[in-house]
PDB file of C-alpha atoms and ligand atoms in Angstrom:
ATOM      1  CA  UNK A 646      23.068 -64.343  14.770  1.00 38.00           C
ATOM      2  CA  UNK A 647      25.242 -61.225  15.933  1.00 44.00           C
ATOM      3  CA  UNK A 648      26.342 -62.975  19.027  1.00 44.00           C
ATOM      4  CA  UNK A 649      27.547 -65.808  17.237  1.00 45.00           C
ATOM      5  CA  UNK A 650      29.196 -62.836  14.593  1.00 48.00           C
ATOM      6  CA  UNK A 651      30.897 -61.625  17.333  1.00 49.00           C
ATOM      7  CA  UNK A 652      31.943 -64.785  18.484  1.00 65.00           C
ATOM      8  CA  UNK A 653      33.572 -64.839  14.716  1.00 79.00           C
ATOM      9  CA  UNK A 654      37.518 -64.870  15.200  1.00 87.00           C
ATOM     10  CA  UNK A 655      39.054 -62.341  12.551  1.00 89.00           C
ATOM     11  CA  UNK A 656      39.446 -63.674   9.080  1.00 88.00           C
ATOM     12  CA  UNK A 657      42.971 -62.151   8.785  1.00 91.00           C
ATOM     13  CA  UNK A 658      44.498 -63.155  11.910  1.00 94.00           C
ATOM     14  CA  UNK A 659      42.043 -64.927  14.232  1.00 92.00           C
ATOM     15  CA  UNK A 660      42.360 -62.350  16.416  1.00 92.00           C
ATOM     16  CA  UNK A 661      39.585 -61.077  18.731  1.00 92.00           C
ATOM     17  CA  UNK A 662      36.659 -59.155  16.765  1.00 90.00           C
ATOM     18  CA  UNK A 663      35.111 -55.890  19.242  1.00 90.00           C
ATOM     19  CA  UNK A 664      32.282 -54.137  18.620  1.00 87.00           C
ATOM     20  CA  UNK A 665      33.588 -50.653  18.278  1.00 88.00           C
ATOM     21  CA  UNK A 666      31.674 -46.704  17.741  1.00 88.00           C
ATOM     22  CA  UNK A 667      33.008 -43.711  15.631  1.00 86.00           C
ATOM     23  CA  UNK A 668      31.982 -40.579  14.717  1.00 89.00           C
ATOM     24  CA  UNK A 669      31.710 -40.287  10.872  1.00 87.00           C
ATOM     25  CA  UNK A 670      31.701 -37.214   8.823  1.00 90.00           C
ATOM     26  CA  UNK A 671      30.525 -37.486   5.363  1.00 89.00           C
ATOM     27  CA  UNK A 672      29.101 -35.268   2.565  1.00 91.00           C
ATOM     28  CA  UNK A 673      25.552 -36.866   1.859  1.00 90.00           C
ATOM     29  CA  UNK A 674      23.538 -35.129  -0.788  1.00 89.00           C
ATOM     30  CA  UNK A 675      25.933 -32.248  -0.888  1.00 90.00           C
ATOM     31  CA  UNK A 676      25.550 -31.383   3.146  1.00 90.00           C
ATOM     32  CA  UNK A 677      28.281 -32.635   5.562  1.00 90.00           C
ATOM     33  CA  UNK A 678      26.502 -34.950   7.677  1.00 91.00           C
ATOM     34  CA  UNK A 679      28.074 -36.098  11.293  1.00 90.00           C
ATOM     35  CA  UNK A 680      26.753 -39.292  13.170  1.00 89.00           C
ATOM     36  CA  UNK A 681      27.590 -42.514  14.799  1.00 87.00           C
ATOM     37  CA  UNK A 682      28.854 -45.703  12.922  1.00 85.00           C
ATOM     38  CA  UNK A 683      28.115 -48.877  14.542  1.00 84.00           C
ATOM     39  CA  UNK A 684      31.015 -51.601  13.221  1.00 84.00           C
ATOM     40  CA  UNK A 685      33.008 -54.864  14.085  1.00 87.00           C
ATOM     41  CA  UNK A 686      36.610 -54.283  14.328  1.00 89.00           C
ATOM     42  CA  UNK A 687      39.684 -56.934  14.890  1.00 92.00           C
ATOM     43  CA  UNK A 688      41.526 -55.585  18.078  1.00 90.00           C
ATOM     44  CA  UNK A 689      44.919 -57.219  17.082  1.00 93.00           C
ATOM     45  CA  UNK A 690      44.825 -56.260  13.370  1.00 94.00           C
ATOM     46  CA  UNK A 691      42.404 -53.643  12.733  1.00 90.00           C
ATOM     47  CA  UNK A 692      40.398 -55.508   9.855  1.00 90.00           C
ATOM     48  CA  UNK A 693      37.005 -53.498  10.146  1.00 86.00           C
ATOM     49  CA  UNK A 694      33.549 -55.587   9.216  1.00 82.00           C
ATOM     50  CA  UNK A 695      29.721 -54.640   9.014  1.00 74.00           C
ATOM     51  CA  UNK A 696      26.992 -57.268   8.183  1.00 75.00           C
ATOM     52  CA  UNK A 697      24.554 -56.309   6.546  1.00 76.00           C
ATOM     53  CA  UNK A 698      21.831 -55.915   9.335  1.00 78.00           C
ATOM     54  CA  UNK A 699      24.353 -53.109  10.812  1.00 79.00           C
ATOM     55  CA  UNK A 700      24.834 -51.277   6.997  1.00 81.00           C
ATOM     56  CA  UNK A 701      20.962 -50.898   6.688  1.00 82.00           C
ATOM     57  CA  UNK A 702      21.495 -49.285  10.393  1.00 84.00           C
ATOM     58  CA  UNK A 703      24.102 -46.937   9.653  1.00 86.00           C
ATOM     59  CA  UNK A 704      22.252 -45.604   6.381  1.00 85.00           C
ATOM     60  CA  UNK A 705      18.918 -45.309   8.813  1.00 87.00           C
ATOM     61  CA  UNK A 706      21.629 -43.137  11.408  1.00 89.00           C
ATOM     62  CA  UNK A 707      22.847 -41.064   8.442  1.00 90.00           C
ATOM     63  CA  UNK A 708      19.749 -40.363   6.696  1.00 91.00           C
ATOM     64  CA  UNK A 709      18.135 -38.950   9.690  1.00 91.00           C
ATOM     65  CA  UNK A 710      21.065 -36.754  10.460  1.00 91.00           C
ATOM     66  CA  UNK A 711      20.568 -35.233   7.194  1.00 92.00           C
ATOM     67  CA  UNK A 712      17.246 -34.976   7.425  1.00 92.00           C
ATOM     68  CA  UNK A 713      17.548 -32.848  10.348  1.00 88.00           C
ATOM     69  CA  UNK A 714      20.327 -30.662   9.416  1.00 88.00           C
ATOM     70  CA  UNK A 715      17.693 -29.803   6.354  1.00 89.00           C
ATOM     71  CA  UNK A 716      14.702 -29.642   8.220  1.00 86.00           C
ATOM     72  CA  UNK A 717      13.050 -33.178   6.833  1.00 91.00           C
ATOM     73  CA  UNK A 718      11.035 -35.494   9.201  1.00 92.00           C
ATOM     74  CA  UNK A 719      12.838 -38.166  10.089  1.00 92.00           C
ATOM     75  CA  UNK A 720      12.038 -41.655   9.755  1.00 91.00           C
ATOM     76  CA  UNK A 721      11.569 -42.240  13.652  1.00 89.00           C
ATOM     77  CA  UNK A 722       8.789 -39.182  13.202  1.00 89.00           C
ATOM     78  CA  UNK A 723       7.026 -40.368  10.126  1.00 93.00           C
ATOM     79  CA  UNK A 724       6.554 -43.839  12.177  1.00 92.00           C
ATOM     80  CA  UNK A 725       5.653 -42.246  15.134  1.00 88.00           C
ATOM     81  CA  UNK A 726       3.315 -40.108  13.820  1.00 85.00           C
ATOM     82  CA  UNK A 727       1.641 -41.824  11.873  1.00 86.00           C
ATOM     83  CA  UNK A 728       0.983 -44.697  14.362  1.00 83.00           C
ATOM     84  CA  UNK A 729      -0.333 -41.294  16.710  1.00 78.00           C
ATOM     85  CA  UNK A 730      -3.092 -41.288  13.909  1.00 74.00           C
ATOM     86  CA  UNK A 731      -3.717 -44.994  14.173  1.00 73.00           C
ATOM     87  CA  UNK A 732      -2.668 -45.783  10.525  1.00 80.00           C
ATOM     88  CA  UNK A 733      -0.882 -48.955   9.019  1.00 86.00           C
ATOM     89  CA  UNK A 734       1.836 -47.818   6.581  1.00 91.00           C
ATOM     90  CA  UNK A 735      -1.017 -49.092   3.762  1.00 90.00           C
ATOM     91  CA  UNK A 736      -3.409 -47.006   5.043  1.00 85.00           C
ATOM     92  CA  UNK A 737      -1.109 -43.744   5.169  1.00 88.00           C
ATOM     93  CA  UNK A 738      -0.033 -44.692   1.139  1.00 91.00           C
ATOM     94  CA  UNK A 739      -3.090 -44.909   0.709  1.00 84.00           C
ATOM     95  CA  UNK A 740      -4.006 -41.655   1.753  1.00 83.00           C
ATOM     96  CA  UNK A 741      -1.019 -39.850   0.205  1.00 86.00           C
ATOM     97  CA  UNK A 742      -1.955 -41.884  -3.022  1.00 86.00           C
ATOM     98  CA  UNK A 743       1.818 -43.053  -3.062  1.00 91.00           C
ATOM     99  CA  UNK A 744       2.898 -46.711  -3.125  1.00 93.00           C
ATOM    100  CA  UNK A 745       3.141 -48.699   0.111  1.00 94.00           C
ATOM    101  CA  UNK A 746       7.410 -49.407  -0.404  1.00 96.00           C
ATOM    102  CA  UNK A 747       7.694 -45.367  -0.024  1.00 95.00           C
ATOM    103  CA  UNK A 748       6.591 -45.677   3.067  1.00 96.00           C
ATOM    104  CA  UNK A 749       8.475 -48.272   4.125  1.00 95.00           C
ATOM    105  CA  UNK A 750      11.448 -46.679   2.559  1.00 93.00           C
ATOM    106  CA  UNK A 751      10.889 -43.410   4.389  1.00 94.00           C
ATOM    107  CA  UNK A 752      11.127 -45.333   7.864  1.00 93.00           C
ATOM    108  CA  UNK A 753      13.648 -47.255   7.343  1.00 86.00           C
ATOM    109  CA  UNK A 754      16.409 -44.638   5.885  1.00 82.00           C
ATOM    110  CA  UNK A 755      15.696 -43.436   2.690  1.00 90.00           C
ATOM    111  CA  UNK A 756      15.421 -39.777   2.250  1.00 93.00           C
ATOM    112  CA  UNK A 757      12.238 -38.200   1.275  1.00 94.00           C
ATOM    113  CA  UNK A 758      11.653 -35.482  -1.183  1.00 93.00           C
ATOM    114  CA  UNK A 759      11.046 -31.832  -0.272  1.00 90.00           C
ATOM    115  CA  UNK A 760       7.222 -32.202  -1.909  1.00 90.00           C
ATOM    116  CA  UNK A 761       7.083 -35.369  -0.577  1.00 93.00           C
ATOM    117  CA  UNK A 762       8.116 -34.199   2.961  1.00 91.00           C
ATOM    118  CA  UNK A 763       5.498 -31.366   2.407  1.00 87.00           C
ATOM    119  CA  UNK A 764       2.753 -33.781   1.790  1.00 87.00           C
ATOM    120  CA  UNK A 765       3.594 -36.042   4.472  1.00 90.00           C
ATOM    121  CA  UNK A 766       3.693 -32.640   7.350  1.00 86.00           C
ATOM    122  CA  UNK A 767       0.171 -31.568   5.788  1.00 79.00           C
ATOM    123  CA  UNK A 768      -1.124 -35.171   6.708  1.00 82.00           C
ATOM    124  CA  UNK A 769       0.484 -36.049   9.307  1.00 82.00           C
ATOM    125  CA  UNK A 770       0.956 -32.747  11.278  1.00 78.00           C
ATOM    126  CA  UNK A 771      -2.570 -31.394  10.599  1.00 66.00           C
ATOM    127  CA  UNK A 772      -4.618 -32.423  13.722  1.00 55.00           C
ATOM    128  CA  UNK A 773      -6.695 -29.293  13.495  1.00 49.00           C
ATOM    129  CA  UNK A 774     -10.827 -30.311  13.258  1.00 50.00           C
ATOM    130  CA  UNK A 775      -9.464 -33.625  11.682  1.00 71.00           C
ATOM    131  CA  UNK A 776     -11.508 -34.807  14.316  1.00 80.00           C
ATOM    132  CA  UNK A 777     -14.808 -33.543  12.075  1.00 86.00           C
ATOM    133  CA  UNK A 778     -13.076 -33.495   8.945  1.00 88.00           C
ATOM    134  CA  UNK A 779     -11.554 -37.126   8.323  1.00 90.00           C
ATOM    135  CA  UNK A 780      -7.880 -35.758   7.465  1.00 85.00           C
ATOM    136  CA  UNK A 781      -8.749 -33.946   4.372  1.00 87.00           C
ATOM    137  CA  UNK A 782      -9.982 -30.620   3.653  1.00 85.00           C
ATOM    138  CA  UNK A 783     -13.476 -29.982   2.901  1.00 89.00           C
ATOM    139  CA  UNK A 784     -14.481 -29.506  -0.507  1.00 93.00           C
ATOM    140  CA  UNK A 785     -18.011 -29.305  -1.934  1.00 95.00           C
ATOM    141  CA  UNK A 786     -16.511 -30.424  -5.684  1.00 96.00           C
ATOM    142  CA  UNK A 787     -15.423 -33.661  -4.608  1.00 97.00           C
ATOM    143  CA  UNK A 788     -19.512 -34.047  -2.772  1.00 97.00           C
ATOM    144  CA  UNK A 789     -20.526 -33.506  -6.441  1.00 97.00           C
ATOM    145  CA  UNK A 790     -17.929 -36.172  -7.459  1.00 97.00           C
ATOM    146  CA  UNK A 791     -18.426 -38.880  -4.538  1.00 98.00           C
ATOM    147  CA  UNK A 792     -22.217 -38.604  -5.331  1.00 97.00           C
ATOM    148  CA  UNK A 793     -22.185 -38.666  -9.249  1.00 97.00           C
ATOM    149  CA  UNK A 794     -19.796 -42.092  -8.796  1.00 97.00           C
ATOM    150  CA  UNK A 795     -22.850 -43.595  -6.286  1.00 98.00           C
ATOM    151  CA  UNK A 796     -25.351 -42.224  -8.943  1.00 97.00           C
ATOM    152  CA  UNK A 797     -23.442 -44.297 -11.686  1.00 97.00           C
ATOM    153  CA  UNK A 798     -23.677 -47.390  -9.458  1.00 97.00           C
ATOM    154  CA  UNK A 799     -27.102 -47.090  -8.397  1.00 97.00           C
ATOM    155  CA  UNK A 800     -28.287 -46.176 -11.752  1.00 97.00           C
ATOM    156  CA  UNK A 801     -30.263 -43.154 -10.438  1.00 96.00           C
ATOM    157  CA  UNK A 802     -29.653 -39.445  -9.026  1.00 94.00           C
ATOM    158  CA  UNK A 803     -28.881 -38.747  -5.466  1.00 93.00           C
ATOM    159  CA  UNK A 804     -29.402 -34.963  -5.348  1.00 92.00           C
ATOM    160  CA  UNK A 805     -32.120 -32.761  -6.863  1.00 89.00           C
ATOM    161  CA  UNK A 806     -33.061 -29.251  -6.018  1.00 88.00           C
ATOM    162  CA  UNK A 807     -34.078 -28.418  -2.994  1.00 89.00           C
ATOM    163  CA  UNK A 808     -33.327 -31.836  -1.744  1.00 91.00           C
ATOM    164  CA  UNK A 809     -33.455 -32.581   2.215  1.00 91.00           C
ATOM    165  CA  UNK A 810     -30.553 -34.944   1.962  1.00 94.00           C
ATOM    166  CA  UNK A 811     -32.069 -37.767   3.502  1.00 93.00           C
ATOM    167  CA  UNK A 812     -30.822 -40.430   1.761  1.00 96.00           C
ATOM    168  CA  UNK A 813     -28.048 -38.306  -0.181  1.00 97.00           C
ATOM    169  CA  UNK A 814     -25.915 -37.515   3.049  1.00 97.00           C
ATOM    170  CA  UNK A 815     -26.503 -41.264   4.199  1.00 98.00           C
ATOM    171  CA  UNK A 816     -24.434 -42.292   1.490  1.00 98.00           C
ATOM    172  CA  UNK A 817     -22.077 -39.882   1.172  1.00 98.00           C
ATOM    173  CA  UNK A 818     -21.738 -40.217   5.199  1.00 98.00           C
ATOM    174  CA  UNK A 819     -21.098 -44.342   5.090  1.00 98.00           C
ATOM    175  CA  UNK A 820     -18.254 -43.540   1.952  1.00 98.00           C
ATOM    176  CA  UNK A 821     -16.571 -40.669   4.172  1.00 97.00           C
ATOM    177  CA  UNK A 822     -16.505 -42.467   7.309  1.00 97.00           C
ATOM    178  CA  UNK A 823     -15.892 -46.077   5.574  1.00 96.00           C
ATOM    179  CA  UNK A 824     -12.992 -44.195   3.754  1.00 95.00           C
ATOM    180  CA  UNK A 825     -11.456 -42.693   7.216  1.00 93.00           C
ATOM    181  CA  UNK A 826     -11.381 -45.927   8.962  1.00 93.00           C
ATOM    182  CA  UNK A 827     -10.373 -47.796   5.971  1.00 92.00           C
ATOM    183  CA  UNK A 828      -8.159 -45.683   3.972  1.00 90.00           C
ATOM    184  CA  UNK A 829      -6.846 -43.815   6.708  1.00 87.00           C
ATOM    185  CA  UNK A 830      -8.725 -40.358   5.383  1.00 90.00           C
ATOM    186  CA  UNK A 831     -12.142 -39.174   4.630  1.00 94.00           C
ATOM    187  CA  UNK A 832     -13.444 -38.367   0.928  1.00 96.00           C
ATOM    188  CA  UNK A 833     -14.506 -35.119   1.428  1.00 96.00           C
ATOM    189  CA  UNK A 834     -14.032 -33.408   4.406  1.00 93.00           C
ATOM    190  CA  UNK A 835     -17.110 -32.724   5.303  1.00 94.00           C
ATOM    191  CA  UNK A 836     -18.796 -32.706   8.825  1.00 93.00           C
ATOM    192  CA  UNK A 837     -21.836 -34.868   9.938  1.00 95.00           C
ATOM    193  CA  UNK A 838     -24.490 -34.196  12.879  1.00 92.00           C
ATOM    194  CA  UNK A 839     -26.377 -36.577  14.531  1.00 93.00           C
ATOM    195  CA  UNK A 840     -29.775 -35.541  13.461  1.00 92.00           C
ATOM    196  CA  UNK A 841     -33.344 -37.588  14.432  1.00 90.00           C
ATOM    197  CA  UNK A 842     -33.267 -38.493  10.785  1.00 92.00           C
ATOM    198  CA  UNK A 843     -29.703 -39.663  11.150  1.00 95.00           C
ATOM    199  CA  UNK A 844     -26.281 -38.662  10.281  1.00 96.00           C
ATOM    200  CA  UNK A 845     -26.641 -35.430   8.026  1.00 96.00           C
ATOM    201  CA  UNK A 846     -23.956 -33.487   6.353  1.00 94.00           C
ATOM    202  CA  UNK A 847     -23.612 -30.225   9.013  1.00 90.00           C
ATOM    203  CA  UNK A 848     -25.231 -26.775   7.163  1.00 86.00           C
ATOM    204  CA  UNK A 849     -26.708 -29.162   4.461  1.00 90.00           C
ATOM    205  CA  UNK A 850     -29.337 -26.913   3.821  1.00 87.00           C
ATOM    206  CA  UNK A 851     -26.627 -24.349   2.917  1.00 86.00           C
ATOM    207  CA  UNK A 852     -24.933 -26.503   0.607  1.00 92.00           C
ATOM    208  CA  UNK A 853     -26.998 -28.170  -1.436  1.00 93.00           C
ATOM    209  CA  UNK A 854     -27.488 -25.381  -4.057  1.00 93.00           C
ATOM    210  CA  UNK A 855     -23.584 -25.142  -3.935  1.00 93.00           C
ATOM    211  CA  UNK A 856     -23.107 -28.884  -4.421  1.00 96.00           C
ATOM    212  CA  UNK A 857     -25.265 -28.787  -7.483  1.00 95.00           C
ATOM    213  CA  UNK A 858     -23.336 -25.868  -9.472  1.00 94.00           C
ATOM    214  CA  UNK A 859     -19.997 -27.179  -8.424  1.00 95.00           C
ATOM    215  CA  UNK A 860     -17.496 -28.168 -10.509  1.00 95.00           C
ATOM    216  CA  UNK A 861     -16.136 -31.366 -10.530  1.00 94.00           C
ATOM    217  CA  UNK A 862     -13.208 -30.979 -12.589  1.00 93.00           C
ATOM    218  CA  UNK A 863     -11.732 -28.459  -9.584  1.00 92.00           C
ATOM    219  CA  UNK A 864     -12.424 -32.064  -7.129  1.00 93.00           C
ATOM    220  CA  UNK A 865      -9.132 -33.890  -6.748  1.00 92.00           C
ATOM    221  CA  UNK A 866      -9.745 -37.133  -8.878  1.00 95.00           C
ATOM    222  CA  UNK A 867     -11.381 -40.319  -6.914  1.00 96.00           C
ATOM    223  CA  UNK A 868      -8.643 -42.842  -6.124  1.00 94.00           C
ATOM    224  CA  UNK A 869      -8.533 -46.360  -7.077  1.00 92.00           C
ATOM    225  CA  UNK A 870      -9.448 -47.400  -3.841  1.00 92.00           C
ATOM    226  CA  UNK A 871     -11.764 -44.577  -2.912  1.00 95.00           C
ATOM    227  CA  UNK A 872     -13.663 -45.195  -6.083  1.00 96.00           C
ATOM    228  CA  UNK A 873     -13.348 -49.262  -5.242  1.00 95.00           C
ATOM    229  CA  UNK A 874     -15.249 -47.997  -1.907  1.00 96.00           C
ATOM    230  CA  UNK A 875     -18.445 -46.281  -2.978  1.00 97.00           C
ATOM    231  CA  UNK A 876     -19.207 -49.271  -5.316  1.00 97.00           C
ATOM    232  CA  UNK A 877     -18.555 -51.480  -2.211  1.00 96.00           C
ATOM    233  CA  UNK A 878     -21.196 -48.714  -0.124  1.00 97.00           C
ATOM    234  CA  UNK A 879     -23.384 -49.069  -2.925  1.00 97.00           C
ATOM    235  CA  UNK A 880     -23.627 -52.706  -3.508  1.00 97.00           C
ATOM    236  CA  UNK A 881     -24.155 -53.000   0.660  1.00 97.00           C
ATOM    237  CA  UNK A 882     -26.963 -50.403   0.154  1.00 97.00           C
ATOM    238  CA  UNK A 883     -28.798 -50.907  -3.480  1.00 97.00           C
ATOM    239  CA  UNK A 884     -31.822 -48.750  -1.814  1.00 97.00           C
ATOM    240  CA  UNK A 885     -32.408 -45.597  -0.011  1.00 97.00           C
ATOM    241  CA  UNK A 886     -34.092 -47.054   2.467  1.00 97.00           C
ATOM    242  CA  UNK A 887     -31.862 -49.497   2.994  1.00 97.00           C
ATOM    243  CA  UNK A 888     -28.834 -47.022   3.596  1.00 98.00           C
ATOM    244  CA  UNK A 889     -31.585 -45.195   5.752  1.00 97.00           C
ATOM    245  CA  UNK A 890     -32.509 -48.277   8.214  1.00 97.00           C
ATOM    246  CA  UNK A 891     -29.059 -48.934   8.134  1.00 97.00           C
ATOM    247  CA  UNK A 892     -27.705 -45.629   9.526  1.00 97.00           C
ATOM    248  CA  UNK A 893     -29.978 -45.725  12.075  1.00 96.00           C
ATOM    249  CA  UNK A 894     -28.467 -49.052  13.343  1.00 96.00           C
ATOM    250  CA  UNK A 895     -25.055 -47.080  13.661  1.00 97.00           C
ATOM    251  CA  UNK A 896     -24.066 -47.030  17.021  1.00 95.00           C
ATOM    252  CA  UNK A 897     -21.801 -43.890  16.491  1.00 94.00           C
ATOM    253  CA  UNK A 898     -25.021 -42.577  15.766  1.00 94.00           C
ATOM    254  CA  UNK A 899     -27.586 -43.730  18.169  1.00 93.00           C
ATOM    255  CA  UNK A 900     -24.829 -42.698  21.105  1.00 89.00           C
ATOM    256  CA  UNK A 901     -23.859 -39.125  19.889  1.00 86.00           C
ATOM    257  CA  UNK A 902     -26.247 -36.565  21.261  1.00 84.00           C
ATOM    258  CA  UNK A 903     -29.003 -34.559  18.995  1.00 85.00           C
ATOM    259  CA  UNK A 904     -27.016 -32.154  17.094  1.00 85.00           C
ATOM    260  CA  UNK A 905     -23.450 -32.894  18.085  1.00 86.00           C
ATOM    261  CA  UNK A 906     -20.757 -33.765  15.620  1.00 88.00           C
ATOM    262  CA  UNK A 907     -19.953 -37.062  14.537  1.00 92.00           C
ATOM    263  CA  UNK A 908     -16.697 -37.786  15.442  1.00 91.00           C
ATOM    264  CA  UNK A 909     -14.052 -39.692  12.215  1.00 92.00           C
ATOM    265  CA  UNK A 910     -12.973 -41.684  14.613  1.00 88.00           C
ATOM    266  CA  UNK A 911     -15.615 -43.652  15.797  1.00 91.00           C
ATOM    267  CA  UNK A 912     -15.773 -45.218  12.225  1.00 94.00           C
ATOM    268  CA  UNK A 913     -13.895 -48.239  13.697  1.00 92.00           C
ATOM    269  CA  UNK A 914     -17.495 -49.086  15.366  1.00 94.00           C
ATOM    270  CA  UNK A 915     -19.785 -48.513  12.105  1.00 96.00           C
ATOM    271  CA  UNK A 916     -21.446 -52.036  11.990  1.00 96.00           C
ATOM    272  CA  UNK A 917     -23.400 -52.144   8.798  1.00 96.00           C
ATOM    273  CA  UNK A 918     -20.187 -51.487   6.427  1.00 95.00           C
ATOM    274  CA  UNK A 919     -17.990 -54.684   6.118  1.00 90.00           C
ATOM    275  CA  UNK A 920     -14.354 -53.453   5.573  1.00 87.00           C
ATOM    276  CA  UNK A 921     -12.639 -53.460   2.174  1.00 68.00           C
ATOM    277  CA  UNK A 922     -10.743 -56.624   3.331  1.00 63.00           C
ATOM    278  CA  UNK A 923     -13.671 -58.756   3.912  1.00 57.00           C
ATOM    279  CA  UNK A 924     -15.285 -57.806   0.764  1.00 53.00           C
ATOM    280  CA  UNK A 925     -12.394 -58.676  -1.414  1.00 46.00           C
TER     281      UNK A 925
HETATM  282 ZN1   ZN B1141      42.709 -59.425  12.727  1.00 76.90          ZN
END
């Protein structure tokens, strides 16, 4: 298609059309922004074209000099980064609970905002324990919340004083890591152990007087999809022992020695919890 552009004779004098570069200065967003236009341009006459292919180029070129003269990422860094973290662009809107065209936008040349550019950094940049943590901070509020939504669904409490956990942090385990290797991010940032009785939330002992007085209302709401995901955990596992037998079939489990963490990102393996796309 570009050859055969080229190939094109000038519509003004049929004269040879060359593929020429310039530096362009232009005030974009108020900042005067310098970088490289791409165009067609009729050596005998000067008639300069751009197809459309090489506009959507050029606004890519001059977005991202803006963004770095203001300190933004750039689209080239959102899409590398977030293919460092093994997401689709779906899964990263997902996780930043914006619409999947933002993304999409953001890579290909449209400038994001400044709160917008702060979410994506805190995401995206934040490799620190993510590893134990499923990309999100840890908070016990949202425990409370992911485990009053499966107590709704399985028409019966998870948690009760002085509770051991055993079938509470199974479910709360398969929606975390479920929600990391589906959504892109865990639910509630907390860590799991490989214990003989299975994967257990780290310190639970610790934290299940805290879980019980927490407030909810302080928990970042459930998403659409997050909330779409602990019916889908529930419905796979109606019982406690079934959610019990099941995380014992877990190879990231079985393979992770007595005590160690359980690493997010073996939740591609988990075997017992179909994907959201093959149970829509
Ligand atoms: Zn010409």
């Amino acid at each position: 298609m570009k050859n055969q552009d080229m190939a094109t004779p000038c519509p003004n004098c049929q004269g040879f059309v060359r593929q020429i570069e310039i530096e362009e200065h232009v005030l974009f967003k108020g900042v005067e922004v310098a970088y490289t236009a791409t165009l067609q341009q009729c050596a005998e006459c000067g008639l300069e074209l751009a197809d459309i292919e090489e506009a959507a180029v050029m606004q890519e070129r001059l977005a991202d000099a803006y963004r770095k003269i203001v300190g933004l990422l750039g689209s080239e860094d959102i899409r590398r980064l977030r293919q460092e973290k093994g997401l689709s662009q779906q899964a990263l809107a997902d996780a930043l609970e914006v619409g999947v065209a933002s993304i999409k936008r953001w890579e290909t040349g449209v400038v994001q905002s400044k709160s917008m550019d702060t979410l994506l950094r805190s995401f995206l940049l934040d490799n620190q324990c993510s590893e134990h943590t499923g990309n999100r901070e840890f908070s016990i509020p949202r425990i409370r919340l992911v485990l009053e939504a499966f107590a709704d669904h399985l028409k019966r409490p998870l948690l009760k004083k002085d509770d051991r956990m055993l079938y509470a942090a199974k479910y709360l385990w398969y929606a975390d890591m479920a929600a990391f290797r589906d959504l892109g991010r865990g639910m509630t940032g907390a860590t799991y152990a490989a214990l003989p009785m299975g994967p257990q939330l780290n310190n639970y002992r610790d934290l299940v007087d805290e879980i019980l007085k927490a407030d909810m209302t302080s928990a970042s709401p459930l998403s659409k999809a997050e909330t779409a995901l602990i019916a889908a955990v529930a419905r796979t596992f109606p019982t406690n022992k079934g959610v019990y037998d099941a995380s014992h079939r877990e190879a990231i489990w079985l393979r992770c020695a007595t005590g160690a963490l359980i690493p997010y990102s073996h939740a591609v393996d988990l075997t017992e919890m179909p994907t959201c796309k093959d149970l829509s």
